[in-house]
Amino acid sequence: DSGVTQTPKHLITATGQRVTLRCSPRSGDLSVYWYQQSLDQGLQFLIQYYNGEERAKGNILERFSAQQFPDLHSELNLSSLELGDSALYFCASSALAGDYNEQFFGPGTRLTVL
Amino acid sequence: AQSVAQPEDQVNVAEGNPLTVKCTYSVSGNPYLFWYVQYPNRGLQFLLKYITGDNLVKGSYGFEAEFNKSQTSFHLKKPSALVSDSALYFCAVRDEGGSYIPTFGRGTSLIVHP
């Protein structure tokens, strides 16, 4: 158990809908990362937050947004969903923002868009 | 810019034999290198990292990796494979003077045959 929790585990929804994925980092970790994993794209970095502030942005679509709250949990919002958004979404946390610490990954949320 | 390559999509090895999963990288400065493992339906799990110092790094579950600066490689090794080592392995690199976010390889599927 990494100490990172993600909810829900599975999400099935229809095209055009909006969903929210939630992540709680390990106790004491200030940095949260979101990744998308699909068979064809591999593991894609989406966005990073550090202590409530956006720190780095990756291949995140404009339809997607995220935030980190004062209690350090984070939410990833996906809107106007398309079939191609079906993937595993992982949250990871680390102690600091841009150092050499390893990341601790949550179990993921499997999103299926029908 | 930083990049990482895992040249093999799949590695097959018999139980009890040594295993090697290959990783090569490209960075402008000094590399921070990581190996993660992903079991089916689970998040990525940290195995080991190289930051500085001894080129041979020992990690979890009997795995080790050798940093080779001249060959820009960081291959993962284990002297004796177990069937339970079968999983997806990811190499990641971060450039010390570059992006805060590590770049992950596409992953190598390790299959250990009984």
PDB file of C-alpha atoms in Angstrom:
ATOM      1  CA  ASP A   1       0.000   0.000   0.000  1.00  0.00           C
ATOM      2  CA  SER A   2       1.575   3.260  -1.176  1.00  0.00           C
ATOM      3  CA  GLY A   3      -0.485   5.482   1.116  1.00  0.00           C
ATOM      4  CA  VAL A   4      -2.016   7.282  -1.864  1.00  0.00           C
ATOM      5  CA  THR A   5      -5.759   6.795  -2.236  1.00  0.00           C
ATOM      6  CA  GLN A   6      -7.878   7.358  -5.291  1.00  0.00           C
ATOM      7  CA  THR A   7     -11.627   7.285  -5.743  1.00  0.00           C
ATOM      8  CA  PRO A   8     -13.550   5.935  -7.465  1.00  0.00           C
ATOM      9  CA  LYS A   9     -11.814   2.746  -8.613  1.00  0.00           C
ATOM     10  CA  HIS A  10     -14.012   2.408 -11.656  1.00  0.00           C
ATOM     11  CA  LEU A  11     -16.108   4.914 -13.535  1.00  0.00           C
ATOM     12  CA  ILE A  12     -18.361   4.237 -16.498  1.00  0.00           C
ATOM     13  CA  THR A  13     -19.973   7.169 -18.224  1.00  0.00           C
ATOM     14  CA  ALA A  14     -21.190   8.384 -21.583  1.00  0.00           C
ATOM     15  CA  THR A  15     -19.649  10.674 -24.153  1.00  0.00           C
ATOM     16  CA  GLY A  16     -20.176  14.342 -23.440  1.00  0.00           C
ATOM     17  CA  GLN A  17     -20.379  13.864 -19.687  1.00  0.00           C
ATOM     18  CA  ARG A  18     -18.181  15.311 -16.951  1.00  0.00           C
ATOM     19  CA  VAL A  19     -16.481  13.363 -14.154  1.00  0.00           C
ATOM     20  CA  THR A  20     -14.309  14.143 -11.156  1.00  0.00           C
ATOM     21  CA  LEU A  21     -11.497  11.915  -9.953  1.00  0.00           C
ATOM     22  CA  ARG A  22     -10.212  12.339  -6.430  1.00  0.00           C
ATOM     23  CA  CYS A  23      -6.787  11.727  -4.924  1.00  0.00           C
ATOM     24  CA  SER A  24      -5.410  11.902  -1.401  1.00  0.00           C
ATOM     25  CA  PRO A  25      -1.616  11.976  -1.242  1.00  0.00           C
ATOM     26  CA  ARG A  26       0.570  10.217   1.295  1.00  0.00           C
ATOM     27  CA  SER A  27       0.616  11.889   4.654  1.00  0.00           C
ATOM     28  CA  GLY A  28       3.116  14.752   4.554  1.00  0.00           C
ATOM     29  CA  ASP A  29       3.580  14.790   0.774  1.00  0.00           C
ATOM     30  CA  LEU A  30       3.066  18.230  -0.727  1.00  0.00           C
ATOM     31  CA  SER A  31       3.296  17.355  -4.390  1.00  0.00           C
ATOM     32  CA  VAL A  32       0.605  15.618  -6.430  1.00  0.00           C
ATOM     33  CA  TYR A  33       0.921  14.406 -10.011  1.00  0.00           C
ATOM     34  CA  TRP A  34      -1.746  13.159 -12.398  1.00  0.00           C
ATOM     35  CA  TYR A  35      -1.033  10.641 -15.158  1.00  0.00           C
ATOM     36  CA  GLN A  36      -3.074   8.993 -17.866  1.00  0.00           C
ATOM     37  CA  GLN A  37      -2.196   5.446 -18.904  1.00  0.00           C
ATOM     38  CA  SER A  38      -3.522   3.902 -22.078  1.00  0.00           C
ATOM     39  CA  LEU A  39      -2.331   1.037 -24.234  1.00  0.00           C
ATOM     40  CA  ASP A  40      -1.413   3.175 -27.216  1.00  0.00           C
ATOM     41  CA  GLN A  41       0.005   6.234 -25.416  1.00  0.00           C
ATOM     42  CA  GLY A  42       1.719   4.620 -22.457  1.00  0.00           C
ATOM     43  CA  LEU A  43       2.046   6.668 -19.260  1.00  0.00           C
ATOM     44  CA  GLN A  44       1.394  10.341 -19.980  1.00  0.00           C
ATOM     45  CA  PHE A  45       2.030  13.085 -17.441  1.00  0.00           C
ATOM     46  CA  LEU A  46      -0.907  15.474 -17.193  1.00  0.00           C
ATOM     47  CA  ILE A  47      -0.283  18.001 -14.427  1.00  0.00           C
ATOM     48  CA  GLN A  48       1.494  18.582 -11.119  1.00  0.00           C
ATOM     49  CA  TYR A  49       0.476  20.566  -8.063  1.00  0.00           C
ATOM     50  CA  TYR A  50       2.712  21.530  -5.193  1.00  0.00           C
ATOM     51  CA  ASN A  51       1.220  22.788  -1.951  1.00  0.00           C
ATOM     52  CA  GLY A  52      -1.877  24.060  -3.690  1.00  0.00           C
ATOM     53  CA  GLU A  53      -0.188  25.691  -6.669  1.00  0.00           C
ATOM     54  CA  GLU A  54       0.077  24.380 -10.207  1.00  0.00           C
ATOM     55  CA  ARG A  55       3.749  23.529 -10.767  1.00  0.00           C
ATOM     56  CA  ALA A  56       4.032  21.796 -14.116  1.00  0.00           C
ATOM     57  CA  LYS A  57       1.799  20.980 -17.026  1.00  0.00           C
ATOM     58  CA  GLY A  58       2.133  18.114 -19.434  1.00  0.00           C
ATOM     59  CA  ASN A  59      -0.090  16.738 -22.135  1.00  0.00           C
ATOM     60  CA  ILE A  60      -3.319  17.850 -20.519  1.00  0.00           C
ATOM     61  CA  LEU A  61      -6.265  18.662 -22.746  1.00  0.00           C
ATOM     62  CA  GLU A  62      -8.159  21.911 -22.319  1.00  0.00           C
ATOM     63  CA  ARG A  63     -11.242  19.832 -21.421  1.00  0.00           C
ATOM     64  CA  PHE A  64      -9.351  18.593 -18.373  1.00  0.00           C
ATOM     65  CA  SER A  65      -8.578  20.601 -15.264  1.00  0.00           C
ATOM     66  CA  ALA A  66      -7.271  19.915 -11.805  1.00  0.00           C
ATOM     67  CA  GLN A  67      -6.791  21.548  -8.463  1.00  0.00           C
ATOM     68  CA  GLN A  68      -5.199  20.868  -5.109  1.00  0.00           C
ATOM     69  CA  PHE A  69      -7.071  21.875  -1.997  1.00  0.00           C
ATOM     70  CA  PRO A  70      -5.735  23.249   1.316  1.00  0.00           C
ATOM     71  CA  ASP A  71      -5.849  19.765   2.853  1.00  0.00           C
ATOM     72  CA  LEU A  72      -3.614  18.695  -0.097  1.00  0.00           C
ATOM     73  CA  HIS A  73      -6.077  16.335  -1.703  1.00  0.00           C
ATOM     74  CA  SER A  74      -6.482  16.841  -5.425  1.00  0.00           C
ATOM     75  CA  GLU A  75      -9.230  16.476  -7.971  1.00  0.00           C
ATOM     76  CA  LEU A  76      -8.986  15.941 -11.707  1.00  0.00           C
ATOM     77  CA  ASN A  77     -11.997  17.108 -13.677  1.00  0.00           C
ATOM     78  CA  LEU A  78     -12.645  15.673 -17.112  1.00  0.00           C
ATOM     79  CA  SER A  79     -15.386  17.239 -19.197  1.00  0.00           C
ATOM     80  CA  SER A  80     -16.996  16.756 -22.614  1.00  0.00           C
ATOM     81  CA  LEU A  81     -15.748  13.216 -22.464  1.00  0.00           C
ATOM     82  CA  GLU A  82     -14.835  11.369 -25.635  1.00  0.00           C
ATOM     83  CA  LEU A  83     -14.345   7.678 -26.295  1.00  0.00           C
ATOM     84  CA  GLY A  84     -10.598   8.262 -26.464  1.00  0.00           C
ATOM     85  CA  ASP A  85     -10.534   9.472 -22.866  1.00  0.00           C
ATOM     86  CA  SER A  86     -11.077   5.916 -21.695  1.00  0.00           C
ATOM     87  CA  ALA A  87      -7.942   5.066 -19.747  1.00  0.00           C
ATOM     88  CA  LEU A  88      -6.437   4.469 -16.339  1.00  0.00           C
ATOM     89  CA  TYR A  89      -5.838   7.685 -14.441  1.00  0.00           C
ATOM     90  CA  PHE A  90      -3.187   7.631 -11.767  1.00  0.00           C
ATOM     91  CA  CYS A  91      -2.384  10.061  -9.049  1.00  0.00           C
ATOM     92  CA  ALA A  92       1.066  10.062  -7.480  1.00  0.00           C
ATOM     93  CA  SER A  93       2.607  12.031  -4.669  1.00  0.00           C
ATOM     94  CA  SER A  94       6.078  12.927  -3.519  1.00  0.00           C
ATOM     95  CA  ALA A  95       7.518  14.844  -0.621  1.00  0.00           C
ATOM     96  CA  LEU A  96       8.751  17.842  -2.568  1.00  0.00           C
ATOM     97  CA  ALA A  97       8.258  19.416  -5.963  1.00  0.00           C
ATOM     98  CA  GLY A  98      11.209  19.017  -8.243  1.00  0.00           C
ATOM     99  CA  ASP A  99      13.741  16.949  -6.433  1.00  0.00           C
ATOM    100  CA  TYR A 100      15.031  13.434  -6.746  1.00  0.00           C
ATOM    101  CA  ASN A 101      12.414  11.828  -4.548  1.00  0.00           C
ATOM    102  CA  GLU A 102      10.520   8.925  -5.971  1.00  0.00           C
ATOM    103  CA  GLN A 103       6.805   9.140  -6.589  1.00  0.00           C
ATOM    104  CA  PHE A 104       4.219   7.022  -4.817  1.00  0.00           C
ATOM    105  CA  PHE A 105       1.346   5.983  -7.023  1.00  0.00           C
ATOM    106  CA  GLY A 106      -2.253   5.361  -6.123  1.00  0.00           C
ATOM    107  CA  PRO A 107      -4.187   2.331  -7.389  1.00  0.00           C
ATOM    108  CA  GLY A 108      -5.747   4.344 -10.207  1.00  0.00           C
ATOM    109  CA  THR A 109      -9.213   5.097 -11.513  1.00  0.00           C
ATOM    110  CA  ARG A 110     -10.316   3.159 -14.570  1.00  0.00           C
ATOM    111  CA  LEU A 111     -12.490   5.410 -16.714  1.00  0.00           C
ATOM    112  CA  THR A 112     -14.656   3.905 -19.421  1.00  0.00           C
ATOM    113  CA  VAL A 113     -16.462   6.257 -21.761  1.00  0.00           C
ATOM    114  CA  LEU A 114     -19.266   4.623 -23.745  1.00  0.00           C
TER     115      LEU A 114
ATOM    116  CA  ALA B   1      15.513  17.872 -23.074  1.00  0.00           C
ATOM    117  CA  GLN B   2      15.261  14.522 -21.352  1.00  0.00           C
ATOM    118  CA  SER B   3      14.192  11.227 -22.831  1.00  0.00           C
ATOM    119  CA  VAL B   4      14.266   7.563 -21.985  1.00  0.00           C
ATOM    120  CA  ALA B   5      14.017   4.430 -24.094  1.00  0.00           C
ATOM    121  CA  GLN B   6      13.140   0.885 -23.204  1.00  0.00           C
ATOM    122  CA  PRO B   7      14.100  -0.968 -26.361  1.00  0.00           C
ATOM    123  CA  GLU B   8      12.246  -4.188 -25.547  1.00  0.00           C
ATOM    124  CA  ASP B   9       8.467  -4.372 -25.322  1.00  0.00           C
ATOM    125  CA  GLN B  10       8.712  -7.800 -23.743  1.00  0.00           C
ATOM    126  CA  VAL B  11      11.367  -9.885 -22.038  1.00  0.00           C
ATOM    127  CA  ASN B  12      10.948 -13.594 -21.465  1.00  0.00           C
ATOM    128  CA  VAL B  13      13.043 -15.507 -18.969  1.00  0.00           C
ATOM    129  CA  ALA B  14      12.856 -18.855 -17.230  1.00  0.00           C
ATOM    130  CA  GLU B  15      12.412 -18.977 -13.485  1.00  0.00           C
ATOM    131  CA  GLY B  16      15.766 -19.163 -11.739  1.00  0.00           C
ATOM    132  CA  ASN B  17      17.645 -17.528 -14.599  1.00  0.00           C
ATOM    133  CA  PRO B  18      19.096 -14.021 -14.386  1.00  0.00           C
ATOM    134  CA  LEU B  19      17.034 -11.250 -15.911  1.00  0.00           C
ATOM    135  CA  THR B  20      17.880  -7.902 -17.469  1.00  0.00           C
ATOM    136  CA  VAL B  21      15.466  -5.169 -18.486  1.00  0.00           C
ATOM    137  CA  LYS B  22      17.154  -2.485 -20.545  1.00  0.00           C
ATOM    138  CA  CYS B  23      16.901   1.279 -20.276  1.00  0.00           C
ATOM    139  CA  THR B  24      18.823   4.034 -22.011  1.00  0.00           C
ATOM    140  CA  TYR B  25      18.430   7.734 -21.421  1.00  0.00           C
ATOM    141  CA  SER B  26      19.336  11.147 -22.755  1.00  0.00           C
ATOM    142  CA  VAL B  27      19.761  14.281 -20.635  1.00  0.00           C
ATOM    143  CA  SER B  28      21.651  17.552 -20.837  1.00  0.00           C
ATOM    144  CA  GLY B  29      22.962  17.503 -17.291  1.00  0.00           C
ATOM    145  CA  ASN B  30      23.200  14.848 -14.618  1.00  0.00           C
ATOM    146  CA  PRO B  31      20.482  12.194 -14.611  1.00  0.00           C
ATOM    147  CA  TYR B  32      18.234  11.073 -11.821  1.00  0.00           C
ATOM    148  CA  LEU B  33      17.125   7.563 -12.793  1.00  0.00           C
ATOM    149  CA  PHE B  34      14.297   5.444 -11.452  1.00  0.00           C
ATOM    150  CA  TRP B  35      12.768   2.018 -11.926  1.00  0.00           C
ATOM    151  CA  TYR B  36       9.136   1.272 -11.155  1.00  0.00           C
ATOM    152  CA  VAL B  37       7.110  -1.920 -11.414  1.00  0.00           C
ATOM    153  CA  GLN B  38       3.416  -2.257 -12.189  1.00  0.00           C
ATOM    154  CA  TYR B  39       1.509  -5.410 -11.387  1.00  0.00           C
ATOM    155  CA  PRO B  40      -1.825  -6.041 -13.142  1.00  0.00           C
ATOM    156  CA  ASN B  41      -4.561  -3.649 -12.070  1.00  0.00           C
ATOM    157  CA  ARG B  42      -2.228  -1.816  -9.691  1.00  0.00           C
ATOM    158  CA  GLY B  43      -0.408   1.487  -9.600  1.00  0.00           C
ATOM    159  CA  LEU B  44       3.291   1.844 -10.236  1.00  0.00           C
ATOM    160  CA  GLN B  45       5.538   0.888  -7.359  1.00  0.00           C
ATOM    161  CA  PHE B  46       9.008   2.327  -6.794  1.00  0.00           C
ATOM    162  CA  LEU B  47      11.876  -0.189  -7.022  1.00  0.00           C
ATOM    163  CA  LEU B  48      15.109   1.799  -6.925  1.00  0.00           C
ATOM    164  CA  LYS B  49      16.827   4.993  -7.985  1.00  0.00           C
ATOM    165  CA  TYR B  50      20.210   6.388  -8.901  1.00  0.00           C
ATOM    166  CA  ILE B  51      21.012   9.923  -7.846  1.00  0.00           C
ATOM    167  CA  THR B  52      24.753   9.945  -7.330  1.00  0.00           C
ATOM    168  CA  GLY B  53      27.521   7.763  -5.934  1.00  0.00           C
ATOM    169  CA  ASP B  54      27.927   4.038  -6.429  1.00  0.00           C
ATOM    170  CA  ASN B  55      26.996   2.956  -9.929  1.00  0.00           C
ATOM    171  CA  LEU B  56      25.376  -0.241  -8.670  1.00  0.00           C
ATOM    172  CA  VAL B  57      22.102   0.465  -6.942  1.00  0.00           C
ATOM    173  CA  LYS B  58      20.233  -2.129  -4.937  1.00  0.00           C
ATOM    174  CA  GLY B  59      16.487  -1.977  -4.527  1.00  0.00           C
ATOM    175  CA  SER B  60      13.408  -3.854  -3.463  1.00  0.00           C
ATOM    176  CA  TYR B  61      12.697  -7.557  -4.049  1.00  0.00           C
ATOM    177  CA  GLY B  62      16.308  -8.383  -4.933  1.00  0.00           C
ATOM    178  CA  PHE B  63      16.484  -6.061  -7.927  1.00  0.00           C
ATOM    179  CA  GLU B  64      19.518  -3.967  -8.748  1.00  0.00           C
ATOM    180  CA  ALA B  65      20.482  -1.596 -11.521  1.00  0.00           C
ATOM    181  CA  GLU B  66      23.764  -0.432 -12.913  1.00  0.00           C
ATOM    182  CA  PHE B  67      24.311   3.149 -13.953  1.00  0.00           C
ATOM    183  CA  ASN B  68      26.651   3.419 -16.928  1.00  0.00           C
ATOM    184  CA  LYS B  69      27.393   7.015 -17.826  1.00  0.00           C
ATOM    185  CA  SER B  70      29.409   6.281 -20.964  1.00  0.00           C
ATOM    186  CA  GLN B  71      26.657   4.115 -22.405  1.00  0.00           C
ATOM    187  CA  THR B  72      23.859   6.292 -20.929  1.00  0.00           C
ATOM    188  CA  SER B  73      22.200   3.166 -19.633  1.00  0.00           C
ATOM    189  CA  PHE B  74      20.505   2.075 -16.445  1.00  0.00           C
ATOM    190  CA  HIS B  75      19.623  -1.593 -16.895  1.00  0.00           C
ATOM    191  CA  LEU B  76      17.560  -3.408 -14.276  1.00  0.00           C
ATOM    192  CA  LYS B  77      18.847  -6.802 -13.190  1.00  0.00           C
ATOM    193  CA  LYS B  78      18.064  -9.676 -10.882  1.00  0.00           C
ATOM    194  CA  PRO B  79      20.281 -12.736 -10.386  1.00  0.00           C
ATOM    195  CA  SER B  80      17.443 -15.254 -10.189  1.00  0.00           C
ATOM    196  CA  ALA B  81      13.980 -14.538 -11.595  1.00  0.00           C
ATOM    197  CA  LEU B  82      10.749 -15.568  -9.904  1.00  0.00           C
ATOM    198  CA  VAL B  83       7.394 -16.172 -11.567  1.00  0.00           C
ATOM    199  CA  SER B  84       6.042 -13.460  -9.261  1.00  0.00           C
ATOM    200  CA  ASP B  85       8.403 -10.945 -10.901  1.00  0.00           C
ATOM    201  CA  SER B  86       6.191 -11.044 -13.989  1.00  0.00           C
ATOM    202  CA  ALA B  87       4.956  -7.480 -14.395  1.00  0.00           C
ATOM    203  CA  LEU B  88       5.383  -4.269 -16.365  1.00  0.00           C
ATOM    204  CA  TYR B  89       8.604  -2.377 -15.644  1.00  0.00           C
ATOM    205  CA  PHE B  90       9.097   1.321 -16.228  1.00  0.00           C
ATOM    206  CA  CYS B  91      12.328   3.270 -16.364  1.00  0.00           C
ATOM    207  CA  ALA B  92      12.170   7.027 -15.698  1.00  0.00           C
ATOM    208  CA  VAL B  93      14.683   9.850 -15.944  1.00  0.00           C
ATOM    209  CA  ARG B  94      14.851  13.409 -14.722  1.00  0.00           C
ATOM    210  CA  ASP B  95      17.494  15.869 -15.793  1.00  0.00           C
ATOM    211  CA  GLU B  96      19.005  17.470 -12.692  1.00  0.00           C
ATOM    212  CA  GLY B  97      18.965  20.900 -14.266  1.00  0.00           C
ATOM    213  CA  GLY B  98      15.805  20.480 -16.262  1.00  0.00           C
ATOM    214  CA  SER B  99      12.161  19.600 -15.883  1.00  0.00           C
ATOM    215  CA  TYR B 100      10.669  18.910 -12.469  1.00  0.00           C
ATOM    216  CA  ILE B 101       8.830  15.988 -13.982  1.00  0.00           C
ATOM    217  CA  PRO B 102      10.478  12.665 -14.768  1.00  0.00           C
ATOM    218  CA  THR B 103       9.970  11.178 -18.213  1.00  0.00           C
ATOM    219  CA  PHE B 104       8.790   7.577 -18.174  1.00  0.00           C
ATOM    220  CA  GLY B 105       9.625   4.942 -20.732  1.00  0.00           C
ATOM    221  CA  ARG B 106       6.891   3.001 -22.464  1.00  0.00           C
ATOM    222  CA  GLY B 107       7.437   0.022 -20.227  1.00  0.00           C
ATOM    223  CA  THR B 108       8.766  -3.507 -20.675  1.00  0.00           C
ATOM    224  CA  SER B 109       6.622  -6.512 -19.955  1.00  0.00           C
ATOM    225  CA  LEU B 110       8.614  -9.130 -18.083  1.00  0.00           C
ATOM    226  CA  ILE B 111       7.322 -12.666 -18.308  1.00  0.00           C
ATOM    227  CA  VAL B 112       8.966 -15.291 -16.126  1.00  0.00           C
ATOM    228  CA  HIS B 113       8.147 -18.835 -17.171  1.00  0.00           C
ATOM    229  CA  PRO B 114       7.981 -21.627 -14.577  1.00  0.00           C
TER     230      PRO B 114
END
